[in-house]
Amino acid sequence: MNLFSLNPCCWAGCHCLPLCCFSGFFRSDQLIGTVNVKLQPLETSCEIHDSFDLMDGRKKAGGKLEVHIRIRNPIVTKEMSKIDEKWLVLDT
């Protein structure tokens, strides 16, 4: 059983979002590891979906955490995508 927590007092004004991964079943939760997610891609896009290595301080803790972050609007500019589609017109 994994529980994830956000620590808002640490990431107000930073360029990365620290996530903590806890585990515990029938006893108190223990910290497995932390992940720092860079927030720079959210400046131009609405979504981050990636997996990161769990860290115990500066060394790897031996696991991965899949992170999926979505926001309504990008922070700086609007997200635009150019789509080229070919049309077939049948006329009689």
Short mmCIF file of C-alpha atoms in Angstrom, two decimals:
data_model
loop_
_atom_site.label_atom_id
_atom_site.label_comp_id
_atom_site.label_asym_id
_atom_site.label_seq_id
_atom_site.Cartn_x
_atom_site.Cartn_y
_atom_site.Cartn_z
CA MET A 1 0.00 0.00 0.00
CA ASN A 2 1.54 3.30 -1.07
CA LEU A 3 0.48 6.75 0.05
CA PHE A 4 1.78 9.90 -1.60
CA SER A 5 1.99 13.31 -0.02
CA LEU A 6 2.69 16.82 -1.24
CA ASN A 7 4.63 19.14 0.98
CA PRO A 8 3.32 22.60 -0.04
CA CYS A 9 5.49 24.59 2.37
CA CYS A 10 8.64 23.37 0.59
CA TRP A 11 7.62 23.98 -3.03
CA ALA A 12 6.12 27.48 -2.86
CA GLY A 13 8.55 29.39 -5.09
CA CYS A 14 10.80 26.49 -6.12
CA HIS A 15 11.30 25.10 -9.58
CA CYS A 16 10.67 21.49 -8.59
CA LEU A 17 7.94 19.65 -6.71
CA PRO A 18 9.10 17.22 -4.00
CA LEU A 19 6.93 14.11 -3.63
CA CYS A 20 7.25 11.66 -0.74
CA CYS A 21 6.29 7.98 -0.99
CA PHE A 22 5.13 6.23 2.20
CA SER A 23 4.30 2.59 2.86
CA GLY A 24 2.75 0.82 5.82
CA PHE A 25 0.20 -1.89 6.48
CA PHE A 26 -1.16 -2.51 10.00
CA ARG A 27 1.55 -0.24 11.42
CA SER A 28 2.77 3.31 11.08
CA ASP A 29 3.83 4.57 7.67
CA GLN A 30 7.52 4.64 6.81
CA LEU A 31 9.19 6.84 4.22
CA ILE A 32 10.34 4.80 1.22
CA GLY A 33 11.87 7.65 -0.76
CA THR A 34 11.38 11.05 -2.34
CA VAL A 35 11.19 12.32 -5.90
CA ASN A 36 11.82 15.83 -7.21
CA VAL A 37 9.72 16.64 -10.29
CA LYS A 38 10.78 19.62 -12.39
CA LEU A 39 7.89 21.99 -13.12
CA GLN A 40 9.42 23.64 -16.22
CA PRO A 41 7.37 21.53 -18.71
CA LEU A 42 4.16 22.92 -17.12
CA GLU A 43 5.06 26.40 -18.43
CA THR A 44 3.98 25.44 -21.95
CA SER A 45 1.98 22.22 -21.56
CA CYS A 46 -0.86 21.06 -19.32
CA GLU A 47 0.41 17.60 -18.46
CA ILE A 48 3.44 15.73 -17.10
CA HIS A 49 3.45 11.94 -17.25
CA ASP A 50 6.77 10.28 -16.44
CA SER A 51 8.43 7.85 -14.03
CA PHE A 52 11.25 8.88 -11.70
CA ASP A 53 13.71 6.99 -9.51
CA LEU A 54 12.98 7.04 -5.77
CA MET A 55 15.81 8.73 -3.90
CA ASP A 56 16.91 8.36 -0.28
CA GLY A 57 18.74 11.64 0.12
CA ARG A 58 21.16 11.65 -2.83
CA LYS A 59 21.34 7.91 -3.43
CA LYS A 60 18.80 5.72 -5.22
CA ALA A 61 16.36 3.87 -2.97
CA GLY A 62 15.70 1.14 -5.52
CA GLY A 63 12.31 1.83 -7.01
CA LYS A 64 10.39 4.05 -9.40
CA LEU A 65 7.45 6.38 -8.93
CA GLU A 66 5.11 7.12 -11.84
CA VAL A 67 3.87 10.71 -11.73
CA HIS A 68 0.93 12.09 -13.70
CA ILE A 69 0.32 15.82 -13.15
CA ARG A 70 -2.38 17.72 -15.02
CA ILE A 71 -3.34 21.37 -14.72
CA ARG A 72 -6.16 23.25 -16.43
CA ASN A 73 -4.05 25.97 -18.11
CA PRO A 74 -0.29 26.15 -18.73
CA ILE A 75 1.56 28.59 -16.48
CA VAL A 76 3.10 30.93 -19.10
CA THR A 77 1.63 30.37 -22.57
CA LYS A 78 -1.30 28.52 -24.05
CA GLU A 79 -0.74 25.02 -25.29
CA MET A 80 -1.02 24.87 -29.06
CA SER A 81 -0.59 21.91 -31.31
CA LYS A 82 -0.47 21.97 -35.09
CA ILE A 83 -2.37 19.13 -36.72
CA ASP A 84 -2.08 18.44 -40.44
CA GLU A 85 -4.86 16.24 -41.74
CA LYS A 86 -5.45 15.04 -45.27
CA TRP A 87 -9.01 15.23 -46.52
CA LEU A 88 -10.55 13.17 -49.25
CA VAL A 89 -13.48 14.83 -51.01
CA LEU A 90 -15.66 12.69 -53.26
CA ASP A 91 -17.84 14.77 -55.54
CA THR A 92 -20.26 13.51 -58.19
#
